[in-house]
PDB file of C-alpha atoms and ligand atoms in Angstrom:
ATOM      1  CA  MET A   7       9.275 -13.934  17.049  1.00  0.00           C
ATOM      2  CA  SER A   8      11.914 -12.082  15.049  1.00  0.00           C
ATOM      3  CA  SER A   9      13.831 -15.320  14.648  1.00  0.00           C
ATOM      4  CA  TYR A  10      11.085 -16.681  12.392  1.00  0.00           C
ATOM      5  CA  GLY A  11      11.153 -15.983   8.672  1.00  0.00           C
ATOM      6  CA  ARG A  12       9.662 -12.546   7.995  1.00  0.00           C
ATOM      7  CA  CYS A  13       7.479 -13.030   4.929  1.00  0.00           C
ATOM      8  CA  TYR A  14       5.257 -15.774   6.191  1.00  0.00           C
ATOM      9  CA  THR A  15       4.597 -14.636   9.737  1.00  0.00           C
ATOM     10  CA  LYS A  16       1.332 -12.817  10.124  1.00  0.00           C
ATOM     11  CA  GLU A  17       2.354 -10.572  13.005  1.00  0.00           C
ATOM     12  CA  VAL A  18       4.947  -8.557  11.078  1.00  0.00           C
ATOM     13  CA  ASN A  19       3.953  -5.288   9.438  1.00  0.00           C
ATOM     14  CA  GLY A  20       1.929  -5.546   6.238  1.00  0.00           C
ATOM     15  CA  SER A  21       4.672  -4.373   3.915  1.00  0.00           C
ATOM     16  CA  SER A  22       6.760  -7.489   4.354  1.00  0.00           C
ATOM     17  CA  LEU A  23       3.890  -9.890   3.744  1.00  0.00           C
ATOM     18  CA  PRO A  24       3.664 -11.458   0.294  1.00  0.00           C
ATOM     19  CA  ASP A  25       0.703 -10.159  -1.778  1.00  0.00           C
ATOM     20  CA  LYS A  26      -1.018 -13.496  -1.685  1.00  0.00           C
ATOM     21  CA  LYS A  27      -0.909 -16.369   0.787  1.00  0.00           C
ATOM     22  CA  PRO A  28       1.121 -19.263  -0.593  1.00  0.00           C
ATOM     23  CA  THR A  29      -0.467 -22.564  -1.548  1.00  0.00           C
ATOM     24  CA  VAL A  30       0.439 -25.237   0.981  1.00  0.00           C
ATOM     25  CA  VAL A  31      -0.273 -28.952   0.739  1.00  0.00           C
ATOM     26  CA  PHE A  32       0.589 -31.035   3.794  1.00  0.00           C
ATOM     27  CA  VAL A  33       1.839 -34.516   2.887  1.00  0.00           C
ATOM     28  CA  LEU A  34       1.206 -36.955   5.713  1.00  0.00           C
ATOM     29  CA  GLY A  35       1.362 -40.687   6.340  1.00  0.00           C
ATOM     30  CA  GLY A  36       3.364 -43.105   8.440  1.00  0.00           C
ATOM     31  CA  PRO A  37       7.117 -43.657   8.222  1.00  0.00           C
ATOM     32  CA  GLY A  38       7.883 -45.419   4.949  1.00  0.00           C
ATOM     33  CA  SER A  39       4.475 -44.709   3.390  1.00  0.00           C
ATOM     34  CA  GLY A  40       6.204 -43.047   0.416  1.00  0.00           C
ATOM     35  CA  LYS A  41       5.846 -39.312   1.136  1.00  0.00           C
ATOM     36  CA  GLY A  42       9.327 -38.333  -0.041  1.00  0.00           C
ATOM     37  CA  THR A  43       9.148 -40.552  -3.124  1.00  0.00           C
ATOM     38  CA  GLN A  44       5.855 -39.091  -4.279  1.00  0.00           C
ATOM     39  CA  CYS A  45       6.824 -35.500  -3.442  1.00  0.00           C
ATOM     40  CA  ALA A  46       9.763 -35.824  -5.851  1.00  0.00           C
ATOM     41  CA  ASN A  47       7.264 -36.803  -8.584  1.00  0.00           C
ATOM     42  CA  ILE A  48       4.868 -33.977  -7.741  1.00  0.00           C
ATOM     43  CA  VAL A  49       7.697 -31.411  -7.909  1.00  0.00           C
ATOM     44  CA  GLN A  50       8.575 -32.527 -11.446  1.00  0.00           C
ATOM     45  CA  HIS A  51       5.018 -32.296 -12.750  1.00  0.00           C
ATOM     46  CA  PHE A  52       3.386 -29.476 -10.816  1.00  0.00           C
ATOM     47  CA  GLY A  53       6.042 -26.891  -9.911  1.00  0.00           C
ATOM     48  CA  TYR A  54       5.887 -27.161  -6.141  1.00  0.00           C
ATOM     49  CA  THR A  55       8.815 -26.769  -3.769  1.00  0.00           C
ATOM     50  CA  HIS A  56       9.218 -29.864  -1.590  1.00  0.00           C
ATOM     51  CA  LEU A  57      10.015 -29.204   2.056  1.00  0.00           C
ATOM     52  CA  SER A  58      10.560 -32.307   4.168  1.00  0.00           C
ATOM     53  CA  ALA A  59      10.453 -31.459   7.870  1.00  0.00           C
ATOM     54  CA  GLY A  60      12.623 -34.497   8.599  1.00  0.00           C
ATOM     55  CA  ASP A  61      15.238 -33.464   6.003  1.00  0.00           C
ATOM     56  CA  LEU A  62      15.313 -29.914   7.389  1.00  0.00           C
ATOM     57  CA  LEU A  63      15.797 -31.249  10.923  1.00  0.00           C
ATOM     58  CA  ARG A  64      18.587 -33.609   9.822  1.00  0.00           C
ATOM     59  CA  ALA A  65      20.328 -30.718   8.023  1.00  0.00           C
ATOM     60  CA  GLU A  66      19.988 -28.556  11.129  1.00  0.00           C
ATOM     61  CA  GLN A  67      21.419 -31.387  13.231  1.00  0.00           C
ATOM     62  CA  ASN A  68      24.414 -31.701  10.909  1.00  0.00           C
ATOM     63  CA  SER A  69      25.022 -27.955  10.764  1.00  0.00           C
ATOM     64  CA  GLY A  70      26.423 -27.883  14.284  1.00  0.00           C
ATOM     65  CA  SER A  71      23.399 -25.975  15.594  1.00  0.00           C
ATOM     66  CA  GLU A  72      22.875 -25.653  19.339  1.00  0.00           C
ATOM     67  CA  ASN A  73      19.801 -27.858  18.875  1.00  0.00           C
ATOM     68  CA  GLY A  74      21.786 -30.581  17.092  1.00  0.00           C
ATOM     69  CA  GLU A  75      22.095 -32.976  20.005  1.00  0.00           C
ATOM     70  CA  MET A  76      18.448 -32.620  20.968  1.00  0.00           C
ATOM     71  CA  ILE A  77      17.303 -33.224  17.361  1.00  0.00           C
ATOM     72  CA  LYS A  78      19.567 -36.260  17.048  1.00  0.00           C
ATOM     73  CA  ASN A  79      18.296 -37.847  20.245  1.00  0.00           C
ATOM     74  CA  MET A  80      14.644 -37.155  19.518  1.00  0.00           C
ATOM     75  CA  ILE A  81      14.842 -38.564  15.967  1.00  0.00           C
ATOM     76  CA  LYS A  82      16.577 -41.748  17.119  1.00  0.00           C
ATOM     77  CA  ASP A  83      13.930 -42.120  19.798  1.00  0.00           C
ATOM     78  CA  GLY A  84      11.054 -41.522  17.357  1.00  0.00           C
ATOM     79  CA  GLN A  85       9.877 -38.387  19.173  1.00  0.00           C
ATOM     80  CA  ILE A  86       8.584 -35.181  17.586  1.00  0.00           C
ATOM     81  CA  VAL A  87      10.924 -32.198  17.891  1.00  0.00           C
ATOM     82  CA  PRO A  88       9.277 -29.074  19.425  1.00  0.00           C
ATOM     83  CA  SER A  89       7.569 -26.983  16.758  1.00  0.00           C
ATOM     84  CA  GLU A  90       9.528 -23.899  17.799  1.00  0.00           C
ATOM     85  CA  VAL A  91      12.487 -25.481  16.001  1.00  0.00           C
ATOM     86  CA  THR A  92      10.646 -27.058  13.056  1.00  0.00           C
ATOM     87  CA  VAL A  93       8.366 -24.150  12.139  1.00  0.00           C
ATOM     88  CA  LYS A  94      11.354 -21.814  12.019  1.00  0.00           C
ATOM     89  CA  LEU A  95      13.195 -24.147   9.631  1.00  0.00           C
ATOM     90  CA  LEU A  96      10.116 -24.454   7.415  1.00  0.00           C
ATOM     91  CA  LEU A  97       9.587 -20.687   7.239  1.00  0.00           C
ATOM     92  CA  TRP A  98      13.225 -20.041   6.385  1.00  0.00           C
ATOM     93  CA  ALA A  99      13.079 -22.635   3.623  1.00  0.00           C
ATOM     94  CA  MET A 100       9.834 -21.196   2.255  1.00  0.00           C
ATOM     95  CA  GLU A 101      11.316 -17.728   2.010  1.00  0.00           C
ATOM     96  CA  GLU A 102      14.566 -18.956   0.555  1.00  0.00           C
ATOM     97  CA  SER A 103      12.752 -20.872  -2.212  1.00  0.00           C
ATOM     98  CA  GLY A 104      11.151 -17.801  -3.770  1.00  0.00           C
ATOM     99  CA  ASN A 105       8.224 -20.060  -4.715  1.00  0.00           C
ATOM    100  CA  ASP A 106       4.603 -19.724  -3.611  1.00  0.00           C
ATOM    101  CA  LYS A 107       3.577 -23.406  -3.811  1.00  0.00           C
ATOM    102  CA  PHE A 108       4.798 -25.831  -1.180  1.00  0.00           C
ATOM    103  CA  LEU A 109       4.553 -29.508  -0.361  1.00  0.00           C
ATOM    104  CA  ILE A 110       5.178 -29.710   3.358  1.00  0.00           C
ATOM    105  CA  ASP A 111       6.142 -33.332   3.937  1.00  0.00           C
ATOM    106  CA  GLY A 112       5.991 -34.937   7.392  1.00  0.00           C
ATOM    107  CA  PHE A 113       4.471 -31.906   9.069  1.00  0.00           C
ATOM    108  CA  PRO A 114       2.322 -31.305  11.103  1.00  0.00           C
ATOM    109  CA  ARG A 115       3.007 -34.515  13.005  1.00  0.00           C
ATOM    110  CA  ASN A 116       1.167 -33.620  16.176  1.00  0.00           C
ATOM    111  CA  GLU A 117      -1.305 -31.088  17.506  1.00  0.00           C
ATOM    112  CA  GLU A 118       1.481 -28.841  18.753  1.00  0.00           C
ATOM    113  CA  ASN A 119       3.015 -28.701  15.218  1.00  0.00           C
ATOM    114  CA  ARG A 120      -0.366 -27.963  13.697  1.00  0.00           C
ATOM    115  CA  ALA A 121      -1.363 -25.207  16.082  1.00  0.00           C
ATOM    116  CA  ALA A 122       2.057 -23.516  15.963  1.00  0.00           C
ATOM    117  CA  PHE A 123       2.174 -23.348  12.161  1.00  0.00           C
ATOM    118  CA  GLU A 124      -1.359 -22.013  12.007  1.00  0.00           C
ATOM    119  CA  SER A 125      -0.843 -19.370  14.645  1.00  0.00           C
ATOM    120  CA  VAL A 126       2.525 -18.196  13.316  1.00  0.00           C
ATOM    121  CA  THR A 127       1.593 -18.109   9.612  1.00  0.00           C
ATOM    122  CA  GLY A 128      -2.206 -18.001   9.479  1.00  0.00           C
ATOM    123  CA  ILE A 129      -1.867 -20.419   6.549  1.00  0.00           C
ATOM    124  CA  GLU A 130      -4.473 -23.153   6.096  1.00  0.00           C
ATOM    125  CA  PRO A 131      -3.468 -26.049   3.839  1.00  0.00           C
ATOM    126  CA  GLU A 132      -5.168 -26.280   0.458  1.00  0.00           C
ATOM    127  CA  PHE A 133      -5.555 -29.976   1.230  1.00  0.00           C
ATOM    128  CA  VAL A 134      -3.816 -32.794   3.092  1.00  0.00           C
ATOM    129  CA  LEU A 135      -2.448 -35.654   1.035  1.00  0.00           C
ATOM    130  CA  PHE A 136      -2.642 -38.748   3.215  1.00  0.00           C
ATOM    131  CA  PHE A 137      -0.671 -41.848   2.275  1.00  0.00           C
ATOM    132  CA  ASP A 138      -2.485 -44.725   3.877  1.00  0.00           C
ATOM    133  CA  CYS A 139      -0.326 -47.844   4.177  1.00  0.00           C
ATOM    134  CA  PRO A 140      -0.367 -50.955   6.391  1.00  0.00           C
ATOM    135  CA  GLU A 141       2.243 -50.954   9.150  1.00  0.00           C
ATOM    136  CA  GLU A 142       3.860 -54.161   7.991  1.00  0.00           C
ATOM    137  CA  GLU A 143       4.483 -52.715   4.484  1.00  0.00           C
ATOM    138  CA  MET A 144       5.870 -49.480   5.975  1.00  0.00           C
ATOM    139  CA  GLU A 145       8.171 -51.454   8.257  1.00  0.00           C
ATOM    140  CA  LYS A 146       9.521 -53.455   5.335  1.00  0.00           C
ATOM    141  CA  ARG A 147      10.183 -50.297   3.297  1.00  0.00           C
ATOM    142  CA  VAL A 148      11.909 -48.444   6.123  1.00  0.00           C
ATOM    143  CA  LEU A 149      14.168 -51.382   6.935  1.00  0.00           C
ATOM    144  CA  ASN A 150      15.184 -51.538   3.249  1.00  0.00           C
ATOM    145  CA  ARG A 151      15.512 -47.784   2.738  1.00  0.00           C
ATOM    146  CA  ASN A 152      19.315 -47.774   2.779  1.00  0.00           C
ATOM    147  CA  GLN A 153      19.781 -44.044   3.234  1.00  0.00           C
ATOM    148  CA  GLY A 154      21.951 -44.433   6.309  1.00  0.00           C
ATOM    149  CA  ARG A 155      19.322 -42.933   8.590  1.00  0.00           C
ATOM    150  CA  ALA A 156      19.828 -43.374  12.343  1.00  0.00           C
ATOM    151  CA  ASP A 157      16.109 -44.118  12.801  1.00  0.00           C
ATOM    152  CA  ASP A 158      15.808 -46.813  10.116  1.00  0.00           C
ATOM    153  CA  ASN A 159      16.122 -49.709  12.546  1.00  0.00           C
ATOM    154  CA  ILE A 160      13.555 -51.914  14.204  1.00  0.00           C
ATOM    155  CA  GLU A 161      13.736 -50.236  17.650  1.00  0.00           C
ATOM    156  CA  SER A 162      13.247 -46.715  16.299  1.00  0.00           C
ATOM    157  CA  ILE A 163      10.564 -47.732  13.827  1.00  0.00           C
ATOM    158  CA  ARG A 164       8.456 -49.413  16.521  1.00  0.00           C
ATOM    159  CA  LYS A 165       8.628 -46.207  18.592  1.00  0.00           C
ATOM    160  CA  ARG A 166       7.771 -44.154  15.512  1.00  0.00           C
ATOM    161  CA  PHE A 167       4.673 -46.255  14.794  1.00  0.00           C
ATOM    162  CA  LYS A 168       3.474 -45.644  18.342  1.00  0.00           C
ATOM    163  CA  VAL A 169       3.966 -41.891  18.049  1.00  0.00           C
ATOM    164  CA  TYR A 170       2.305 -41.940  14.628  1.00  0.00           C
ATOM    165  CA  THR A 171      -0.805 -43.639  16.014  1.00  0.00           C
ATOM    166  CA  GLN A 172      -0.983 -41.570  19.172  1.00  0.00           C
ATOM    167  CA  SER A 173      -0.021 -38.131  17.863  1.00  0.00           C
ATOM    168  CA  SER A 174      -0.050 -37.936  14.064  1.00  0.00           C
ATOM    169  CA  LEU A 175      -3.255 -39.781  13.156  1.00  0.00           C
ATOM    170  CA  PRO A 176      -5.345 -37.373  15.293  1.00  0.00           C
ATOM    171  CA  VAL A 177      -4.027 -34.469  13.183  1.00  0.00           C
ATOM    172  CA  ILE A 178      -5.152 -36.288  10.025  1.00  0.00           C
ATOM    173  CA  GLU A 179      -8.542 -36.886  11.664  1.00  0.00           C
ATOM    174  CA  TYR A 180      -8.752 -33.188  12.508  1.00  0.00           C
ATOM    175  CA  TYR A 181      -8.250 -32.237   8.851  1.00  0.00           C
ATOM    176  CA  ASP A 182     -10.616 -34.984   7.762  1.00  0.00           C
ATOM    177  CA  SER A 183     -13.340 -33.412   9.875  1.00  0.00           C
ATOM    178  CA  LYS A 184     -12.750 -30.203   7.905  1.00  0.00           C
ATOM    179  CA  GLY A 185     -13.054 -32.067   4.578  1.00  0.00           C
ATOM    180  CA  LYS A 186      -9.410 -31.463   3.687  1.00  0.00           C
ATOM    181  CA  VAL A 187      -7.998 -34.987   3.534  1.00  0.00           C
ATOM    182  CA  ARG A 188      -7.264 -36.636   0.169  1.00  0.00           C
ATOM    183  CA  LYS A 189      -6.552 -40.259   1.015  1.00  0.00           C
ATOM    184  CA  ILE A 190      -4.414 -42.473  -1.188  1.00  0.00           C
ATOM    185  CA  ASP A 191      -3.803 -46.217  -1.034  1.00  0.00           C
ATOM    186  CA  ALA A 192      -0.014 -46.069  -0.617  1.00  0.00           C
ATOM    187  CA  SER A 193       0.517 -49.828  -0.554  1.00  0.00           C
ATOM    188  CA  LYS A 194       0.426 -49.967  -4.374  1.00  0.00           C
ATOM    189  CA  PRO A 195       3.506 -49.659  -6.609  1.00  0.00           C
ATOM    190  CA  VAL A 196       5.070 -46.178  -6.928  1.00  0.00           C
ATOM    191  CA  GLU A 197       3.655 -45.505 -10.425  1.00  0.00           C
ATOM    192  CA  GLU A 198       0.113 -46.435  -9.418  1.00  0.00           C
ATOM    193  CA  VAL A 199       0.267 -44.293  -6.311  1.00  0.00           C
ATOM    194  CA  PHE A 200       1.424 -41.376  -8.436  1.00  0.00           C
ATOM    195  CA  GLU A 201      -1.514 -41.807 -10.829  1.00  0.00           C
ATOM    196  CA  ALA A 202      -3.841 -41.288  -7.859  1.00  0.00           C
ATOM    197  CA  VAL A 203      -1.766 -38.384  -6.529  1.00  0.00           C
ATOM    198  CA  LYS A 204      -1.826 -36.662  -9.933  1.00  0.00           C
ATOM    199  CA  GLU A 205      -5.598 -36.460  -9.967  1.00  0.00           C
ATOM    200  CA  PHE A 206      -5.702 -34.296  -6.869  1.00  0.00           C
ATOM    201  CA  PHE A 207      -3.117 -31.855  -8.182  1.00  0.00           C
ATOM    202  CA  THR A 208      -4.690 -31.708 -11.634  1.00  0.00           C
ATOM    203  CA  SER A 209      -8.065 -30.846 -10.152  1.00  0.00           C
ATOM    204  CA  LEU A 210      -6.465 -28.148  -8.000  1.00  0.00           C
ATOM    205  CA  ASP A 211      -4.803 -26.645 -11.104  1.00  0.00           C
ATOM    206  CA  ASP A 212      -8.155 -26.768 -12.905  1.00  0.00           C
ATOM    207  CA  LYS A 213      -9.813 -25.001  -9.977  1.00  0.00           C
ATOM    208  CA  VAL A 214      -7.153 -22.265  -9.943  1.00  0.00           C
ATOM    209  CA  ALA A 215      -7.402 -21.799 -13.730  1.00  0.00           C
ATOM    210  CA  ALA A 216     -11.225 -21.609 -13.689  1.00  0.00           C
TER     211      ALA A 216
HETATM  212  N1  ADP B  19       4.808 -47.375  -3.503  1.00  0.00           N
HETATM  213  C1  ADP B  19       5.957 -47.918  -3.090  1.00  0.00           C
HETATM  214  N2  ADP B  19       6.174 -49.246  -3.206  1.00  0.00           N
HETATM  215  C2  ADP B  19       7.338 -49.802  -2.780  1.00  0.00           C
HETATM  216  N3  ADP B  19       8.356 -49.113  -2.226  1.00  0.00           N
HETATM  217  C3  ADP B  19       8.184 -47.777  -2.085  1.00  0.00           C
HETATM  218  C4  ADP B  19       6.997 -47.121  -2.503  1.00  0.00           C
HETATM  219  N4  ADP B  19       7.113 -45.803  -2.237  1.00  0.00           N
HETATM  220  C5  ADP B  19       8.325 -45.636  -1.659  1.00  0.00           C
HETATM  221  N5  ADP B  19       8.979 -46.811  -1.587  1.00  0.00           N
HETATM  222  C6  ADP B  19      10.309 -47.052  -0.988  1.00  0.00           C
HETATM  223  O1  ADP B  19      10.080 -47.133   0.425  1.00  0.00           O
HETATM  224  C7  ADP B  19      11.090 -46.437   1.136  1.00  0.00           C
HETATM  225  C8  ADP B  19      10.428 -45.305   1.935  1.00  0.00           C
HETATM  226  O2  ADP B  19       9.946 -44.325   1.039  1.00  0.00           O
HETATM  227  P1  ADP B  19       9.990 -42.774   1.390  1.00  0.00           P
HETATM  228  O3  ADP B  19       9.551 -42.030   0.180  1.00  0.00           O
HETATM  229  O4  ADP B  19      11.303 -42.436   2.000  1.00  0.00           O
HETATM  230  O5  ADP B  19       8.822 -42.724   2.503  1.00  0.00           O
HETATM  231  P2  ADP B  19       8.508 -41.673   3.651  1.00  0.00           P
HETATM  232  O6  ADP B  19       9.092 -40.352   3.240  1.00  0.00           O
HETATM  233  O7  ADP B  19       7.012 -41.644   3.767  1.00  0.00           O
HETATM  234  O8  ADP B  19       9.136 -42.248   4.886  1.00  0.00           O
HETATM  235  C9  ADP B  19      12.083 -45.948   0.085  1.00  0.00           C
HETATM  236  O9  ADP B  19      13.143 -46.867   0.010  1.00  0.00           O
HETATM  237  C10 ADP B  19      11.275 -45.917  -1.205  1.00  0.00           C
HETATM  238  O10 ADP B  19      12.087 -46.150  -2.341  1.00  0.00           O
HETATM  239  N1  YYY B  20       7.311 -32.490  11.986  1.00  0.00           N
HETATM  240  C1  YYY B  20       8.345 -33.288  12.260  1.00  0.00           C
HETATM  241  C2  YYY B  20       8.875 -34.141  11.250  1.00  0.00           C
HETATM  242  C3  YYY B  20       9.917 -34.981  11.570  1.00  0.00           C
HETATM  243  N2  YYY B  20      10.423 -34.962  12.818  1.00  0.00           N
HETATM  244  C4  YYY B  20      11.501 -35.875  13.223  1.00  0.00           C
HETATM  245  C5  YYY B  20      10.896 -37.050  13.973  1.00  0.00           C
HETATM  246  C6  YYY B  20      10.696 -38.053  12.874  1.00  0.00           C
HETATM  247  O1  YYY B  20      10.582 -39.357  13.389  1.00  0.00           O
HETATM  248  C7  YYY B  20      11.984 -37.825  12.077  1.00  0.00           C
HETATM  249  C8  YYY B  20      12.014 -38.314  10.663  1.00  0.00           C
HETATM  250  O2  YYY B  20      10.979 -37.667   9.924  1.00  0.00           O
HETATM  251  P1  YYY B  20      10.850 -37.940   8.368  1.00  0.00           P
HETATM  252  O3  YYY B  20       9.648 -37.201   7.861  1.00  0.00           O
HETATM  253  O4  YYY B  20      12.136 -37.660   7.680  1.00  0.00           O
HETATM  254  O5  YYY B  20      10.554 -39.505   8.358  1.00  0.00           O
HETATM  255  P2  YYY B  20       9.846 -40.416   7.267  1.00  0.00           P
HETATM  256  O6  YYY B  20      10.244 -39.890   5.939  1.00  0.00           O
HETATM  257  O7  YYY B  20       8.367 -40.363   7.516  1.00  0.00           O
HETATM  258  O8  YYY B  20      10.390 -41.787   7.580  1.00  0.00           O
HETATM  259  O9  YYY B  20      12.171 -36.415  12.109  1.00  0.00           O
HETATM  260  C9  YYY B  20       9.902 -34.129  13.792  1.00  0.00           C
HETATM  261  O10 YYY B  20      10.362 -34.142  14.925  1.00  0.00           O
HETATM  262  N3  YYY B  20       8.873 -33.281  13.492  1.00  0.00           N
HETATM  263 MG1   MG B  21      10.368 -39.034   4.184  1.00  0.00          MG
END
């Protein structure tokens, strides 16, 4: 376990734990639902650090890491990388940021992700922002994304939709059963989606200030 970040693991001695648990919001939704786009807006208005699990995995892949080939193949194939890799990257990035408020985008994407993060950190999300968007709209957006991603093609996206339905939606349902899901209609234009997003973060700020 020593390879995980120190501050946010609960099994390390008390002195290295931060005084207070950080605020974590999980940002979930299908590929192309607009998670990254909206996270950039939230960062500007509400002082969070945005951590995209996909971006962290792509950076790890490009860094020449021993896991690079595995990450590359799994992403192209629409599969979810084992949480052992992803949780470590998230914890490192959390510690490096120096912040205590995080948007964790595209994670947890399956039950294994969810359980690993919870057992390693003991952190429960403040809430789960869920971008709900029809598949056909998501497909259109991904195919027009133009960021040079190896998985933005019709074969990969079809596989990703399958994995999303089979593995990621049950995680959202799990959090819904705990009353944590804040659902947004993500099919609307960016500005309108952000208006809806803002309300959830404003009410959280109000709660903290009260
Ligand atoms: N509400 C929206 N309406 C139309 N296009 C959008 C909207 N939100 C994001 N996009 C575009 O769709 C593509 C996917 O958005 P992105 O934020 O990368 O989604 P995700 O991170 O959920 O995959 C990008 O090209 C982005 O500019
Ligand atoms: N928790 C995660 C998040 C992403 N990944 C991998 C598998 C995903 O299909 C890719 C891309 O994820 P990313 O969040 O960047 O994708 P979108 O922005 O939703 O299109 O990364 C993962 O294995 N585990
Ligand atoms: Mg994204």
